[in-house]
Amino acid sequence: MSADFLYGIEVVINGLMAGVMYALVALGFVLIFKASGIFNFAQGVMALFAALTLVGIMEGQVPFAHLINATFGTEIHHFGWHVPALLAIFLTVGVMVVFAWAVQRFLFRHLVGQEPIILFMATIGLAYFLEGVGDLMWGSDIKTLALGLPQGGARWLEDATAGLGGEDFYGFFIDKLDIVATGVAIVLVAGLIAFSQYTKHGRAMRAVADDHQAALSVGISLNFIWILVWSLAGFVALVAGIMWGAKSGVQFSLSLIALKALPVLMLGGFTSIPGAIVGGLIIGVGEKLFEFLIGPMVGGATENWFAYVLALLFLVFRPQGLFGEKIIERV
């Protein structure tokens, strides 16, 4: 096999790994939209807030330390202890559950029956509010997420494949963190599908997604289901925040990963969990291959816009996405 062909295979594999990272963010959008019809613009900020909270708990940082010190003239920053990673993850999940309850209790409970654009604008306000709270609680400096996740290239794979394409091929370079993220995404998706198919609350969540009024008529609590959905979306945001935070550091630009999830949703459909995965893989592989094959001819940097152009084409020819339900409105 030629070196160019093998490099192409490497690009495809790395594209699949990148697509999984995009899909992790898109899953949170799908969960909330499917159950409540709300397009949650704050999903990326939720991933940032979850990652900031996890780092803060692990390092024993005092929440709102800068505000407390500025108000009372103190110099308190840390409690003086460090929390084990696993315990910190469980505590962060608890924080996200409290966040889900607060969002339903103080925000969306008062917006029942409003137009979708009003609900969407509410999530934009929620995103900016949560970003500001995260800044006040944990500070705006770039943080390192030290969970012991593997970093760097998989040397064993590189050594095993070196020379397959002759002296010009040095082996497949695959990031070990991307491999871990792929495994986590597989387990997460399998767990979400099993939960929705085989548990009482999962079936209730699907019933709410199909018809709110019918779900109410059989005794399903919409408030409970929506808190459950927002909690699941918060957990997915935590997983995405861990993976992206470990990859590029926990910083406020992490909230922008939501923008990368939008083309994934347009391809896979806003109501399909498998669609989020497939859409992510298509975007990941497509942008990597396009950059590899076409990028040199047009000056490079095509990864910044390829996904959005592909999503635009889908909006023109198949606006419901690959797995979305076609909506027919009669007038």
PDB file of C-alpha atoms in Angstrom, residues 15-141:
ATOM      1  CA  GLY A  15     -12.017  12.168  11.693  1.00  0.00           C
ATOM      2  CA  LEU A  16     -14.087   9.428  13.323  1.00  0.00           C
ATOM      3  CA  MET A  17     -12.488  10.251  16.690  1.00  0.00           C
ATOM      4  CA  ALA A  18     -13.211  13.980  16.248  1.00  0.00           C
ATOM      5  CA  GLY A  19     -16.787  13.173  15.237  1.00  0.00           C
ATOM      6  CA  VAL A  20     -17.318  11.296  18.494  1.00  0.00           C
ATOM      7  CA  MET A  21     -16.229  14.395  20.437  1.00  0.00           C
ATOM      8  CA  TYR A  22     -18.752  16.518  18.492  1.00  0.00           C
ATOM      9  CA  ALA A  23     -21.476  13.940  19.066  1.00  0.00           C
ATOM     10  CA  LEU A  24     -20.952  14.037  22.839  1.00  0.00           C
ATOM     11  CA  VAL A  25     -22.040  17.682  22.829  1.00  0.00           C
ATOM     12  CA  ALA A  26     -24.892  17.094  20.364  1.00  0.00           C
ATOM     13  CA  LEU A  27     -26.400  14.404  22.607  1.00  0.00           C
ATOM     14  CA  GLY A  28     -27.337  16.986  25.230  1.00  0.00           C
ATOM     15  CA  PHE A  29     -29.198  19.045  22.627  1.00  0.00           C
ATOM     16  CA  VAL A  30     -31.101  15.975  21.434  1.00  0.00           C
ATOM     17  CA  LEU A  31     -32.193  14.884  24.918  1.00  0.00           C
ATOM     18  CA  ILE A  32     -33.733  18.239  25.804  1.00  0.00           C
ATOM     19  CA  PHE A  33     -35.254  18.982  22.400  1.00  0.00           C
ATOM     20  CA  LYS A  34     -36.773  15.515  22.106  1.00  0.00           C
ATOM     21  CA  ALA A  35     -38.536  15.686  25.477  1.00  0.00           C
ATOM     22  CA  SER A  36     -39.533  19.347  25.701  1.00  0.00           C
ATOM     23  CA  GLY A  37     -39.156  20.919  22.253  1.00  0.00           C
ATOM     24  CA  ILE A  38     -36.614  23.398  23.661  1.00  0.00           C
ATOM     25  CA  PHE A  39     -33.466  24.048  21.655  1.00  0.00           C
ATOM     26  CA  ASN A  40     -30.987  24.483  24.484  1.00  0.00           C
ATOM     27  CA  PHE A  41     -28.419  27.039  23.354  1.00  0.00           C
ATOM     28  CA  ALA A  42     -26.819  26.755  26.814  1.00  0.00           C
ATOM     29  CA  GLN A  43     -25.612  23.170  26.301  1.00  0.00           C
ATOM     30  CA  GLY A  44     -22.040  24.232  25.503  1.00  0.00           C
ATOM     31  CA  VAL A  45     -21.931  26.500  28.561  1.00  0.00           C
ATOM     32  CA  MET A  46     -23.274  23.615  30.646  1.00  0.00           C
ATOM     33  CA  ALA A  47     -20.259  21.562  29.543  1.00  0.00           C
ATOM     34  CA  LEU A  48     -17.970  24.443  30.528  1.00  0.00           C
ATOM     35  CA  PHE A  49     -19.698  24.937  33.896  1.00  0.00           C
ATOM     36  CA  ALA A  50     -19.556  21.202  34.667  1.00  0.00           C
ATOM     37  CA  ALA A  51     -15.834  21.058  33.848  1.00  0.00           C
ATOM     38  CA  LEU A  52     -15.120  24.191  35.923  1.00  0.00           C
ATOM     39  CA  THR A  53     -17.062  22.759  38.864  1.00  0.00           C
ATOM     40  CA  LEU A  54     -15.228  19.438  38.616  1.00  0.00           C
ATOM     41  CA  VAL A  55     -11.815  21.119  38.654  1.00  0.00           C
ATOM     42  CA  GLY A  56     -12.871  23.435  41.484  1.00  0.00           C
ATOM     43  CA  ILE A  57     -14.082  20.536  43.647  1.00  0.00           C
ATOM     44  CA  MET A  58     -10.996  18.426  42.934  1.00  0.00           C
ATOM     45  CA  GLU A  59      -8.634  21.258  43.872  1.00  0.00           C
ATOM     46  CA  GLY A  60     -10.620  22.259  46.955  1.00  0.00           C
ATOM     47  CA  GLN A  61     -11.210  25.749  45.614  1.00  0.00           C
ATOM     48  CA  VAL A  62     -13.529  28.052  47.554  1.00  0.00           C
ATOM     49  CA  PRO A  63     -16.528  28.982  45.364  1.00  0.00           C
ATOM     50  CA  PHE A  64     -16.917  32.721  44.757  1.00  0.00           C
ATOM     51  CA  ALA A  65     -13.493  33.264  46.366  1.00  0.00           C
ATOM     52  CA  HIS A  66     -12.755  36.419  44.342  1.00  0.00           C
ATOM     53  CA  LEU A  67     -16.123  37.941  45.271  1.00  0.00           C
ATOM     54  CA  ILE A  68     -15.715  37.041  48.959  1.00  0.00           C
ATOM     55  CA  ASN A  69     -12.178  38.457  49.081  1.00  0.00           C
ATOM     56  CA  ALA A  70     -13.198  41.686  47.326  1.00  0.00           C
ATOM     57  CA  THR A  71     -16.154  42.154  49.676  1.00  0.00           C
ATOM     58  CA  PHE A  72     -14.537  41.323  53.028  1.00  0.00           C
ATOM     59  CA  GLY A  73     -10.863  42.023  52.295  1.00  0.00           C
ATOM     60  CA  THR A  74      -9.843  38.411  52.943  1.00  0.00           C
ATOM     61  CA  GLU A  75      -7.330  36.215  51.117  1.00  0.00           C
ATOM     62  CA  ILE A  76      -9.178  32.906  51.012  1.00  0.00           C
ATOM     63  CA  HIS A  77      -8.767  30.773  47.901  1.00  0.00           C
ATOM     64  CA  HIS A  78      -8.629  27.085  48.888  1.00  0.00           C
ATOM     65  CA  PHE A  79     -10.006  24.908  51.660  1.00  0.00           C
ATOM     66  CA  GLY A  80      -6.655  23.138  51.982  1.00  0.00           C
ATOM     67  CA  TRP A  81      -7.698  19.723  50.722  1.00  0.00           C
ATOM     68  CA  HIS A  82      -7.960  17.826  47.443  1.00  0.00           C
ATOM     69  CA  VAL A  83     -10.904  15.613  46.506  1.00  0.00           C
ATOM     70  CA  PRO A  84     -10.336  12.277  44.684  1.00  0.00           C
ATOM     71  CA  ALA A  85     -11.378  12.389  41.039  1.00  0.00           C
ATOM     72  CA  LEU A  86     -14.176   9.794  41.305  1.00  0.00           C
ATOM     73  CA  LEU A  87     -15.767  11.478  44.319  1.00  0.00           C
ATOM     74  CA  ALA A  88     -15.447  14.873  42.615  1.00  0.00           C
ATOM     75  CA  ILE A  89     -17.275  13.515  39.565  1.00  0.00           C
ATOM     76  CA  PHE A  90     -20.162  12.271  41.733  1.00  0.00           C
ATOM     77  CA  LEU A  91     -20.345  15.631  43.520  1.00  0.00           C
ATOM     78  CA  THR A  92     -20.360  17.447  40.165  1.00  0.00           C
ATOM     79  CA  VAL A  93     -23.206  15.225  38.970  1.00  0.00           C
ATOM     80  CA  GLY A  94     -25.089  16.320  42.093  1.00  0.00           C
ATOM     81  CA  VAL A  95     -24.436  19.962  41.240  1.00  0.00           C
ATOM     82  CA  MET A  96     -25.795  19.425  37.718  1.00  0.00           C
ATOM     83  CA  VAL A  97     -28.936  17.755  39.124  1.00  0.00           C
ATOM     84  CA  VAL A  98     -29.507  20.779  41.391  1.00  0.00           C
ATOM     85  CA  PHE A  99     -28.956  22.991  38.341  1.00  0.00           C
ATOM     86  CA  ALA A 100     -31.577  20.978  36.399  1.00  0.00           C
ATOM     87  CA  TRP A 101     -34.088  21.388  39.235  1.00  0.00           C
ATOM     88  CA  ALA A 102     -33.411  25.137  39.451  1.00  0.00           C
ATOM     89  CA  VAL A 103     -33.814  25.622  35.688  1.00  0.00           C
ATOM     90  CA  GLN A 104     -37.187  23.877  35.707  1.00  0.00           C
ATOM     91  CA  ARG A 105     -38.357  25.441  38.987  1.00  0.00           C
ATOM     92  CA  PHE A 106     -37.424  29.048  38.375  1.00  0.00           C
ATOM     93  CA  LEU A 107     -37.369  29.389  34.596  1.00  0.00           C
ATOM     94  CA  PHE A 108     -39.162  26.985  32.291  1.00  0.00           C
ATOM     95  CA  ARG A 109     -42.065  26.223  34.618  1.00  0.00           C
ATOM     96  CA  HIS A 110     -43.165  29.811  34.030  1.00  0.00           C
ATOM     97  CA  LEU A 111     -42.788  29.546  30.256  1.00  0.00           C
ATOM     98  CA  VAL A 112     -45.055  26.568  29.602  1.00  0.00           C
ATOM     99  CA  GLY A 113     -47.056  27.094  26.412  1.00  0.00           C
ATOM    100  CA  GLN A 114     -44.872  29.920  25.100  1.00  0.00           C
ATOM    101  CA  GLU A 115     -43.673  30.122  21.506  1.00  0.00           C
ATOM    102  CA  PRO A 116     -40.482  28.172  20.660  1.00  0.00           C
ATOM    103  CA  ILE A 117     -38.597  31.417  19.920  1.00  0.00           C
ATOM    104  CA  ILE A 118     -39.284  32.613  23.480  1.00  0.00           C
ATOM    105  CA  LEU A 119     -37.969  29.359  24.929  1.00  0.00           C
ATOM    106  CA  PHE A 120     -34.906  29.594  22.690  1.00  0.00           C
ATOM    107  CA  MET A 121     -34.219  33.154  23.837  1.00  0.00           C
ATOM    108  CA  ALA A 122     -34.564  31.955  27.441  1.00  0.00           C
ATOM    109  CA  THR A 123     -31.780  29.404  26.857  1.00  0.00           C
ATOM    110  CA  ILE A 124     -29.571  32.162  25.399  1.00  0.00           C
ATOM    111  CA  GLY A 125     -30.099  34.179  28.571  1.00  0.00           C
ATOM    112  CA  LEU A 126     -29.424  31.038  30.618  1.00  0.00           C
ATOM    113  CA  ALA A 127     -26.158  30.505  28.730  1.00  0.00           C
ATOM    114  CA  TYR A 128     -24.833  33.984  29.502  1.00  0.00           C
ATOM    115  CA  PHE A 129     -26.034  33.784  33.105  1.00  0.00           C
ATOM    116  CA  LEU A 130     -24.366  30.399  33.645  1.00  0.00           C
ATOM    117  CA  GLU A 131     -21.145  31.607  32.042  1.00  0.00           C
ATOM    118  CA  GLY A 132     -21.083  34.604  34.395  1.00  0.00           C
ATOM    119  CA  VAL A 133     -21.818  32.436  37.435  1.00  0.00           C
ATOM    120  CA  GLY A 134     -19.040  30.051  36.411  1.00  0.00           C
ATOM    121  CA  ASP A 135     -16.621  32.968  36.164  1.00  0.00           C
ATOM    122  CA  LEU A 136     -17.625  34.263  39.610  1.00  0.00           C
ATOM    123  CA  MET A 137     -17.493  30.826  41.228  1.00  0.00           C
ATOM    124  CA  TRP A 138     -14.257  29.440  39.867  1.00  0.00           C
ATOM    125  CA  GLY A 139     -12.392  32.275  38.143  1.00  0.00           C
ATOM    126  CA  SER A 140     -11.611  32.832  34.472  1.00  0.00           C
ATOM    127  CA  ASP A 141      -8.070  31.446  34.356  1.00  0.00           C
TER     128      ASP A 141
END
